[in-house]
Tab-separated table of C-alpha atoms in Angstrom:
chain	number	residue	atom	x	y	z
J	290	UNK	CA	-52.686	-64.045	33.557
J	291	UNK	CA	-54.959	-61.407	31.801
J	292	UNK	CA	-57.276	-60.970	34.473
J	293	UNK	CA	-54.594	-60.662	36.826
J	294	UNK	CA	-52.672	-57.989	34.490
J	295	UNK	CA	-56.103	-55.894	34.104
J	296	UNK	CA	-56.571	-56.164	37.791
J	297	UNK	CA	-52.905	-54.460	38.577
J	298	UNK	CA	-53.662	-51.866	35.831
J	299	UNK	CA	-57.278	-50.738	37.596
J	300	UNK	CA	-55.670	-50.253	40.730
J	301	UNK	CA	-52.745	-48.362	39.506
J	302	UNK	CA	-55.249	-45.921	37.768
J	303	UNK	CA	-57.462	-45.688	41.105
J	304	UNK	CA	-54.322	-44.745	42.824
J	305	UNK	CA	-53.065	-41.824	40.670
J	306	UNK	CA	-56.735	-40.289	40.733
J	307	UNK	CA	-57.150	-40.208	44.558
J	308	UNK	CA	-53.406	-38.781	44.372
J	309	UNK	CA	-54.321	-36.352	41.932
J	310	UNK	CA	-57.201	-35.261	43.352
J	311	UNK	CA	-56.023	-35.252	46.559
J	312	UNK	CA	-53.092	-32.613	45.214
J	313	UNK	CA	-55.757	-30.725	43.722
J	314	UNK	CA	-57.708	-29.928	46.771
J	315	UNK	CA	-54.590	-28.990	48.690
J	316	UNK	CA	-53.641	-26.527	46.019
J	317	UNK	CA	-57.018	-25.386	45.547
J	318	UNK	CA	-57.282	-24.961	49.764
J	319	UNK	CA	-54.110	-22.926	49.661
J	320	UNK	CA	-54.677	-20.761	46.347
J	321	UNK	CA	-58.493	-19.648	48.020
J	322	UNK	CA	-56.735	-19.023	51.564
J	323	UNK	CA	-58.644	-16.111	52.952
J	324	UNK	CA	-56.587	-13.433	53.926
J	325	UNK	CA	-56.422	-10.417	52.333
J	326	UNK	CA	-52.548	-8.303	52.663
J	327	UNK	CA	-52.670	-4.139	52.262
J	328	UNK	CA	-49.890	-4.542	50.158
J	329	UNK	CA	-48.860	-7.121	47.927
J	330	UNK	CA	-45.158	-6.147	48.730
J	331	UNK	CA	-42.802	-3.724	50.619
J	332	UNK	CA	-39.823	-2.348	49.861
J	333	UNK	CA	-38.110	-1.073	52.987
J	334	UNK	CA	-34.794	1.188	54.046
J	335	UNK	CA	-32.128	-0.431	56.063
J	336	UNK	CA	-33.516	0.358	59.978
J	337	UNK	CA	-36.576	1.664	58.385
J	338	UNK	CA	-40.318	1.606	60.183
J	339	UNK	CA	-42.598	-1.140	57.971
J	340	UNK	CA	-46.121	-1.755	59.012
J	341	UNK	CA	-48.998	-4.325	56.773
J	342	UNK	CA	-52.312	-5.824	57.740
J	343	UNK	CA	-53.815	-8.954	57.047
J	344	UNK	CA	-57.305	-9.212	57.389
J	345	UNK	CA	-59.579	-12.475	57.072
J	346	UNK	CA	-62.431	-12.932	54.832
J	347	UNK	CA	-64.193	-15.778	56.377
J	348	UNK	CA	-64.830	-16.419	60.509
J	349	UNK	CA	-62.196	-18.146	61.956
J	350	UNK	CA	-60.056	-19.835	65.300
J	351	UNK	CA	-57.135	-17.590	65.025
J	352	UNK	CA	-54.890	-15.749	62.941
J	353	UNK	CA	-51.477	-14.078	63.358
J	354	UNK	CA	-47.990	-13.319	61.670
J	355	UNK	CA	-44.554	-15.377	61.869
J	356	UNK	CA	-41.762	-13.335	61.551
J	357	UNK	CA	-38.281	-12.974	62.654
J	358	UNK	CA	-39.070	-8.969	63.648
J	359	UNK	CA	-42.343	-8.356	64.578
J	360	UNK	CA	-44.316	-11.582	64.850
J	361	UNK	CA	-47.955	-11.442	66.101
J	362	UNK	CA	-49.754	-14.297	68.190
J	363	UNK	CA	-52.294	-16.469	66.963
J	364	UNK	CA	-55.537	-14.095	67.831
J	365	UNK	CA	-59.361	-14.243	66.915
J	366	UNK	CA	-59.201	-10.477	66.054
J	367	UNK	CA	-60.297	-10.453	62.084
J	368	UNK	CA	-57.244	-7.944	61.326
J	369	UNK	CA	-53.632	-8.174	62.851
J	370	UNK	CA	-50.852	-6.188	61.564
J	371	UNK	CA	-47.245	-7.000	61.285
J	372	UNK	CA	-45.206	-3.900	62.358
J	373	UNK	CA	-41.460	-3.178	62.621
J	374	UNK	CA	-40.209	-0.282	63.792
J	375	UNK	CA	-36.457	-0.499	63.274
J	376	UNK	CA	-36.323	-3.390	60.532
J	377	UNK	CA	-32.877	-4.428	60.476
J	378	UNK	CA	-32.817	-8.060	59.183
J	379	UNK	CA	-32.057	-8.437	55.573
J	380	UNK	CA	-33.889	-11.506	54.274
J	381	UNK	CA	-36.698	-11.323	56.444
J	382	UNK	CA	-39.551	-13.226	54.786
J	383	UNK	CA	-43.027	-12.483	57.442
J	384	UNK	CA	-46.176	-14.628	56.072
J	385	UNK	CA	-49.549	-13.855	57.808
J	386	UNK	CA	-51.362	-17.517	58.944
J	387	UNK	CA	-55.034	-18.284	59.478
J	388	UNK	CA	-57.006	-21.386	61.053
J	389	UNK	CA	-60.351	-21.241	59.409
J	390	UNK	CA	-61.281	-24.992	59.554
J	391	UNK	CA	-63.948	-25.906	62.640
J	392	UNK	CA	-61.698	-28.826	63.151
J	393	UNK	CA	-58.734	-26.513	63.976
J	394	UNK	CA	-56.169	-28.330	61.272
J	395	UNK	CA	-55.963	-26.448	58.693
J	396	UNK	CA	-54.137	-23.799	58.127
J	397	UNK	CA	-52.905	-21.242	55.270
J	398	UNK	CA	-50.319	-18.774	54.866
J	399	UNK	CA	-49.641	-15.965	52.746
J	400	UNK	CA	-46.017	-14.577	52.364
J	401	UNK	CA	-45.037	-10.969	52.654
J	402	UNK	CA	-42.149	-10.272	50.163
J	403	UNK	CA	-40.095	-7.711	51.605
J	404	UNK	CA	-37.268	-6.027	50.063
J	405	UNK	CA	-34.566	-3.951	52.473
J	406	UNK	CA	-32.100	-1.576	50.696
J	407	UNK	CA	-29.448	0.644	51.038
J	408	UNK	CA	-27.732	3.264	49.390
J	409	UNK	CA	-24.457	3.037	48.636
J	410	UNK	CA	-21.786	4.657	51.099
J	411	UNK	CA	-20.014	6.229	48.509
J	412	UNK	CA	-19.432	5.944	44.881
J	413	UNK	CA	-15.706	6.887	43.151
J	414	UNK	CA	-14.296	6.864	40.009
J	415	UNK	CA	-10.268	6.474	38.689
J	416	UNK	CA	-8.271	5.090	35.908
J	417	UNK	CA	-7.501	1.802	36.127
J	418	UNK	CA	-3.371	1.823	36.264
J	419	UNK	CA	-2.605	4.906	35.118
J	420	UNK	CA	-1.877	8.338	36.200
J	421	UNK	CA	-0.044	10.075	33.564
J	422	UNK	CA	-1.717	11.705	30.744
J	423	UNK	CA	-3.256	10.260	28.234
J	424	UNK	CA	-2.491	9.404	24.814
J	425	UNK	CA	-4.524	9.877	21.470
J	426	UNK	CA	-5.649	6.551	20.306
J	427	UNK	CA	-5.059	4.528	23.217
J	428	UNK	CA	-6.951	2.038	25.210
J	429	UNK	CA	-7.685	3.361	29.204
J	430	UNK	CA	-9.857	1.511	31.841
J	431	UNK	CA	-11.811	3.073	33.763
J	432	UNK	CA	-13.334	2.179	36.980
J	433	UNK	CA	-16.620	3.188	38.899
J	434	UNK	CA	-16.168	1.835	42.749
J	435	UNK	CA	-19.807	1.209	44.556
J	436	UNK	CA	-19.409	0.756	48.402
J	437	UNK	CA	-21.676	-1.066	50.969
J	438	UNK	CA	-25.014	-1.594	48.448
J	439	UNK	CA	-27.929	-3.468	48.826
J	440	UNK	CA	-29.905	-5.448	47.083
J	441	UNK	CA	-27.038	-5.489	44.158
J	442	UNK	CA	-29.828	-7.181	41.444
J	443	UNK	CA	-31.765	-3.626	41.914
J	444	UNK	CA	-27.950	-1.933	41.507
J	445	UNK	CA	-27.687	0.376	37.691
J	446	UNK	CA	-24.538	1.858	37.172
J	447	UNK	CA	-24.169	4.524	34.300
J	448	UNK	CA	-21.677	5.892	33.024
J	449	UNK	CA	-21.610	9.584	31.824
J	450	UNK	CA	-19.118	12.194	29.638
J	451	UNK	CA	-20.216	15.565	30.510
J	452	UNK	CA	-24.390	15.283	30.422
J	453	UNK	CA	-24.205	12.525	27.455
J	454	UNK	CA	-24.862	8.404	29.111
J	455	UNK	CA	-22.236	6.323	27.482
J	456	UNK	CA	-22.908	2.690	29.136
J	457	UNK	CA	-24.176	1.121	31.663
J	458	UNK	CA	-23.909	-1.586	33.678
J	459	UNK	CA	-26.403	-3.960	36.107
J	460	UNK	CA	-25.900	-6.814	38.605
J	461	UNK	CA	-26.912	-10.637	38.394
J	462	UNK	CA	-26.290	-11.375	41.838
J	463	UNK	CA	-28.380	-11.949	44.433
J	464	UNK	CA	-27.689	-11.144	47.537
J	465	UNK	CA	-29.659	-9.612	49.556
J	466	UNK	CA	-27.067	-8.176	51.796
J	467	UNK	CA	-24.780	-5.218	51.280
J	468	UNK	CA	-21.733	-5.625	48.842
J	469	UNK	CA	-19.373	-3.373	47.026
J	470	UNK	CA	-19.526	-3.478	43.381
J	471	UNK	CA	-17.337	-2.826	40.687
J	472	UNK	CA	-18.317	-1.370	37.185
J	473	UNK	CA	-15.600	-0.864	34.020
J	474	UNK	CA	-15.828	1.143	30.868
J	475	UNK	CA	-13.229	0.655	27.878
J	476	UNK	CA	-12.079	4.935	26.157
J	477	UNK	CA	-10.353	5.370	23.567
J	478	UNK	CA	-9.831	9.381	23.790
J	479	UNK	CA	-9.079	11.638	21.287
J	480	UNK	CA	-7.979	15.257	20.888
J	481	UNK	CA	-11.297	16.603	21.252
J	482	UNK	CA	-11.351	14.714	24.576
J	483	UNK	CA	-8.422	16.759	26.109
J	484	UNK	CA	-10.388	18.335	29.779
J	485	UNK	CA	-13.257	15.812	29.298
J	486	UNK	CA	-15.200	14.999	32.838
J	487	UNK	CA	-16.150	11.861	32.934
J	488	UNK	CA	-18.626	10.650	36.163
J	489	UNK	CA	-20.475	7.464	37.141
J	490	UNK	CA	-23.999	7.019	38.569
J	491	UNK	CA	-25.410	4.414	41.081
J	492	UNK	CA	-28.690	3.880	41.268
J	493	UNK	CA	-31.284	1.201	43.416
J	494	UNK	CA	-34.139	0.752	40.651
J	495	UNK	CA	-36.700	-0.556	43.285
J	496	UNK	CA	-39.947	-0.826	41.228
J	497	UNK	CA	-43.216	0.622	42.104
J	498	UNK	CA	-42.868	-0.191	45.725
J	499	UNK	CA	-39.765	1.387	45.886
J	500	UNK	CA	-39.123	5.256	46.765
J	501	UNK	CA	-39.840	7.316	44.079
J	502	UNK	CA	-37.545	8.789	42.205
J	503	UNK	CA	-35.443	5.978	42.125
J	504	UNK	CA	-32.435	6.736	45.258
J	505	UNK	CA	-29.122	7.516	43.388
J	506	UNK	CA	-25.529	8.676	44.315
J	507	UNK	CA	-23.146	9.953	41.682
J	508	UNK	CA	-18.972	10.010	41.342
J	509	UNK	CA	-17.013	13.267	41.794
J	510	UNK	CA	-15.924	14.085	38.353
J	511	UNK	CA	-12.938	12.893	36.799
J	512	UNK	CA	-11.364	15.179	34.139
J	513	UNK	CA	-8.618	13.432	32.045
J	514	UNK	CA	-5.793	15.265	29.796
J	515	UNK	CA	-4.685	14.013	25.906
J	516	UNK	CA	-1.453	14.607	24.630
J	517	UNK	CA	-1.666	14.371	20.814
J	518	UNK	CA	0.791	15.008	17.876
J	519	UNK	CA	0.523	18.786	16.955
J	520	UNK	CA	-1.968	19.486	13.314
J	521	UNK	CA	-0.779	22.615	11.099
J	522	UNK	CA	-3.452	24.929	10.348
J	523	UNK	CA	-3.936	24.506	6.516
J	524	UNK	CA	-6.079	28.052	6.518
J	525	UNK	CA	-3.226	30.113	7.512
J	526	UNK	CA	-0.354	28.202	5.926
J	527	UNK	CA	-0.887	27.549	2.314
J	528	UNK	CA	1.067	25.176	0.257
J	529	UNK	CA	1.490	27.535	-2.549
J	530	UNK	CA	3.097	31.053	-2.595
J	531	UNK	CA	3.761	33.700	-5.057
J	532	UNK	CA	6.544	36.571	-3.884
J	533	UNK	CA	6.701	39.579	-6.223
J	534	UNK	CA	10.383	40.716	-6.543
J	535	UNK	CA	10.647	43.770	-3.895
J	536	UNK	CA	7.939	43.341	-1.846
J	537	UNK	CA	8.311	40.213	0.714
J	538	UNK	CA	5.408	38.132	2.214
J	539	UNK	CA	5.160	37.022	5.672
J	540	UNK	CA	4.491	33.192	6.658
J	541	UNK	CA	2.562	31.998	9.318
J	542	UNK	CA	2.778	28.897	10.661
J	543	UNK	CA	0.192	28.239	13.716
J	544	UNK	CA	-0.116	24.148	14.906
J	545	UNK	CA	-2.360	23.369	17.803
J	546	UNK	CA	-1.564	19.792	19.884
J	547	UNK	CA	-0.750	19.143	23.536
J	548	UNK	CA	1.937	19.974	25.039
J	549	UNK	CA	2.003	22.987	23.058
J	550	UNK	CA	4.212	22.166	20.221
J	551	UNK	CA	7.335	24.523	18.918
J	552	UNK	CA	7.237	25.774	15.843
J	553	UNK	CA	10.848	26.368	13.509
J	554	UNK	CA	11.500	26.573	9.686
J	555	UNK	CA	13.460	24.377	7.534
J	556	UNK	CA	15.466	26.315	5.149
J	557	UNK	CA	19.293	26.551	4.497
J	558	UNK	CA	19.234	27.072	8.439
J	559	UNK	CA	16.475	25.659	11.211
J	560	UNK	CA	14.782	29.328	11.995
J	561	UNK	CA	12.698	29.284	15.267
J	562	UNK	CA	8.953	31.185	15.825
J	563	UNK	CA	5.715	30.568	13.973
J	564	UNK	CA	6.395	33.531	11.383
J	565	UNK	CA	9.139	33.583	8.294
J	566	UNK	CA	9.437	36.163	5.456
J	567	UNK	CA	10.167	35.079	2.500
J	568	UNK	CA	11.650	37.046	-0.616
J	569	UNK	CA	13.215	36.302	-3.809
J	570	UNK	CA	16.220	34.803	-2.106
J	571	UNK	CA	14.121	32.273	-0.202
J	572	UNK	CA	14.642	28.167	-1.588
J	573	UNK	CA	11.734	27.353	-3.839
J	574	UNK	CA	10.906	24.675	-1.014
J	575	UNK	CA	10.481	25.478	2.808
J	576	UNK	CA	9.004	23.805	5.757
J	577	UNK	CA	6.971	24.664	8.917
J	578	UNK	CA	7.778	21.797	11.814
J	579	UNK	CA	5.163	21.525	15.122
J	580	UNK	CA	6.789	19.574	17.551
J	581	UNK	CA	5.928	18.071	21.171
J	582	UNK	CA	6.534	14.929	22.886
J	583	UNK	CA	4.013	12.882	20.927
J	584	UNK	CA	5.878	13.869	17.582
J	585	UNK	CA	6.913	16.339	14.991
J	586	UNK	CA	4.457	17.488	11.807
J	587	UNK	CA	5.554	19.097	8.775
J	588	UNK	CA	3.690	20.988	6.354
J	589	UNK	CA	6.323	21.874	3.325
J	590	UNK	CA	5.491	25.433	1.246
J	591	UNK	CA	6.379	26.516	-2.195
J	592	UNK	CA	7.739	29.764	-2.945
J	593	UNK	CA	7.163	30.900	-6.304
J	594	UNK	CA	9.254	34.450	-7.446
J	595	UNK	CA	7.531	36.316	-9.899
J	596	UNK	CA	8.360	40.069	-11.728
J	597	UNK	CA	6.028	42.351	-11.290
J	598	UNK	CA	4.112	44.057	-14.136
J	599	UNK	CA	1.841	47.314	-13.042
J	600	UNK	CA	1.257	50.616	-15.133
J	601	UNK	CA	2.672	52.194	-12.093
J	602	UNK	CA	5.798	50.713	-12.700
J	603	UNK	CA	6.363	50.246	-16.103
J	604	UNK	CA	5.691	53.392	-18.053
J	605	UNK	CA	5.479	53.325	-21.340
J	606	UNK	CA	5.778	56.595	-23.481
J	607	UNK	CA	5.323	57.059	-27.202
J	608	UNK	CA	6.202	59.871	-29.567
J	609	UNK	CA	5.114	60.032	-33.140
J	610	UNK	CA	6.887	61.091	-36.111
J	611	UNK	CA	4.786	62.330	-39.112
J	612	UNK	CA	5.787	62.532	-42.840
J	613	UNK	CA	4.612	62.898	-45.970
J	614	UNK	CA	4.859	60.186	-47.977
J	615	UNK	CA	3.750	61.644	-51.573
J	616	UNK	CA	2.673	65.295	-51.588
J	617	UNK	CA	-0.070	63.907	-54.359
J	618	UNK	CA	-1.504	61.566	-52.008
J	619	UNK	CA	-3.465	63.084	-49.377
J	620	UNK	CA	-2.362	60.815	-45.774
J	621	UNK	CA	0.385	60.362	-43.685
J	622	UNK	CA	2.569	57.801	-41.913
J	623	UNK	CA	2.849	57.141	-38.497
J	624	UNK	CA	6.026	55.974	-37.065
J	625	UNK	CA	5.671	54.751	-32.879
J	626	UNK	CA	8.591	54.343	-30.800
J	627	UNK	CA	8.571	53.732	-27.515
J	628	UNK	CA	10.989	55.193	-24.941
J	629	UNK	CA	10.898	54.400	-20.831
């Protein structure tokens, strides 16, 4: 039973060696096949002219290309050159072949990977359903539309406001025919957003192969409009003011927001237009109100009266009376009264 156990073992052994080695020399045949590509890879337009050679290293009993476009018979020439004129096949995949073996069976191959791209079509940008103007605050989609692109995997899409790159977006998928793409970016605008372009950019990133600089197509501009709640100009409207009696002082109210807002006054009447005097009869209180369709803001004002003291209005005149007070004591008295 032992023997017969060792014996089963042995053999097992024996047979994964001669498989192993076996596997080895294969992958050791096809690692050292001996062709040499110009290029390691090519990167080609969409009905674009391609053209590689593969030349052998070692004598041999024929060599060629298989391809779908441009295939070249088995030959003993020691260079043979796959060449397309018009390429037009998108997952073409051309591997050179060489029979270097006296016994005429074995053969090796070495792949061409070729990449075929196009530029997009045309590339658009829009908000995703809207069309009104915007509001301060809120959420907008928007949308940059990528037509008839290939490969997508190579696809970038940026996003821009003005000349400053917001985002961007790139592409998992991988076909290797044309596709239109989609790319979204989340805004929230604000006021100083109001006439803001924004623009999208698609570009093929095709590596060192590729055309250099990388091919790109960019969006018409899309400027958007904010409507926001008008803001009262703190500078020229103080909260405090102090009205000498006789001499008024003219407000100014001045609120910027979109739509243009309308200014009026809240005193014992609603008075319209962005300037009020005020005098001693004014309330203590009054109010400036900017108003659109986004809202109303109200910045409130307090009038203070005060009487006005200047030497050039209150004159003051004194006279002096002098007496003697004892004719033995030498001095006088002064007596000041004041008349105006």
């Amino acid at each position: 039973m032992q023997m017969g156990s060792f014996s089963l073992t042995t053999s097992i052994w024996q047979l994964f060696g001669f498989c192993f080695l076996y596997f080895s020399l294969v992958a050791g045949t096809q690692a050292e096949c001996p062709v040499q590509l110009s290029q390691k890879s090519v990167v080609v337009e969409y009905g674009g002219s391609v053209a590689v050679n593969c030349s052998a290293s070692v004598p041999h009993y024929g060599m060629g290309w298989e391809a779908s476009e441009g295939g070249v018979e088995k030959t003993r020439d020691s260079v043979v050159t796959w060449r397309v004129s018009d390429l037009r096949e998108w997952d073409i995949k051309p591997f050179c072949y060489i029979n270097y073996d006296i016994t005429h069976d074995t053969l090796c191959e070495e792949e061409l990977p070729v990449t075929v791209y196009k530029t997009p079509d045309s590339v658009s940008i829009s908000i995703v359903n809207h069309t009104r103007p915007m509001m301060e605050g809120e959420q907008y989609e928007l949308q940059c539309d990528v037509q008839d692109v290939a490969p997508v995997q190579n696809l970038t899409v940026k996003w821009y406001k003005g000349q400053t790159l917001l985002s961007q977006t790139n592409f998992t998928d991988t076909s290797r025919t044309p596709v239109n793409e989609v790319a979204k970016l989340l805004i929230r605008p604000n006021r100083t957003d109001d006439g803001a372009q924004f623009w999208c950019e698609a570009k093929l990133d095709l590596g060192a192969e590729g055309p250099q600089p990388p091919p790109k197509k960019t969006s018409e501009p899309l400027s958007i409009t904010v409507h926001f709640k008008p803001i009262i100009s703190e500078t020229k409207l103080p909260s405090i003011v102090t009205v000498f009696r006789g001499y008024p002082v003219v407000l100014v109210c001045e609120a910027e927001g979109n739509p243009k807002p309308k200014i009026s006054w809240s005193l014992s009447e609603n008075v319209d237009g962005d300037k009020l005097t005020v005098s001693e009869s004014t309330p203590e209180n009054v109010h400036c109100n900017a108003s659109n369709s986004v809202g109303t803001t109200t910045r409130q004002v307090k009038v203070f009266i005060q009487v006005e003291c200047a030497d050039n209005k209150i004159t003051q005149k004194l006279s002096m009376k002098i007496k003697f007070i004892n004719p033995r004591r030498s001095g006088f008295e002064v007596e000041k009264h004041t008349t105006g």
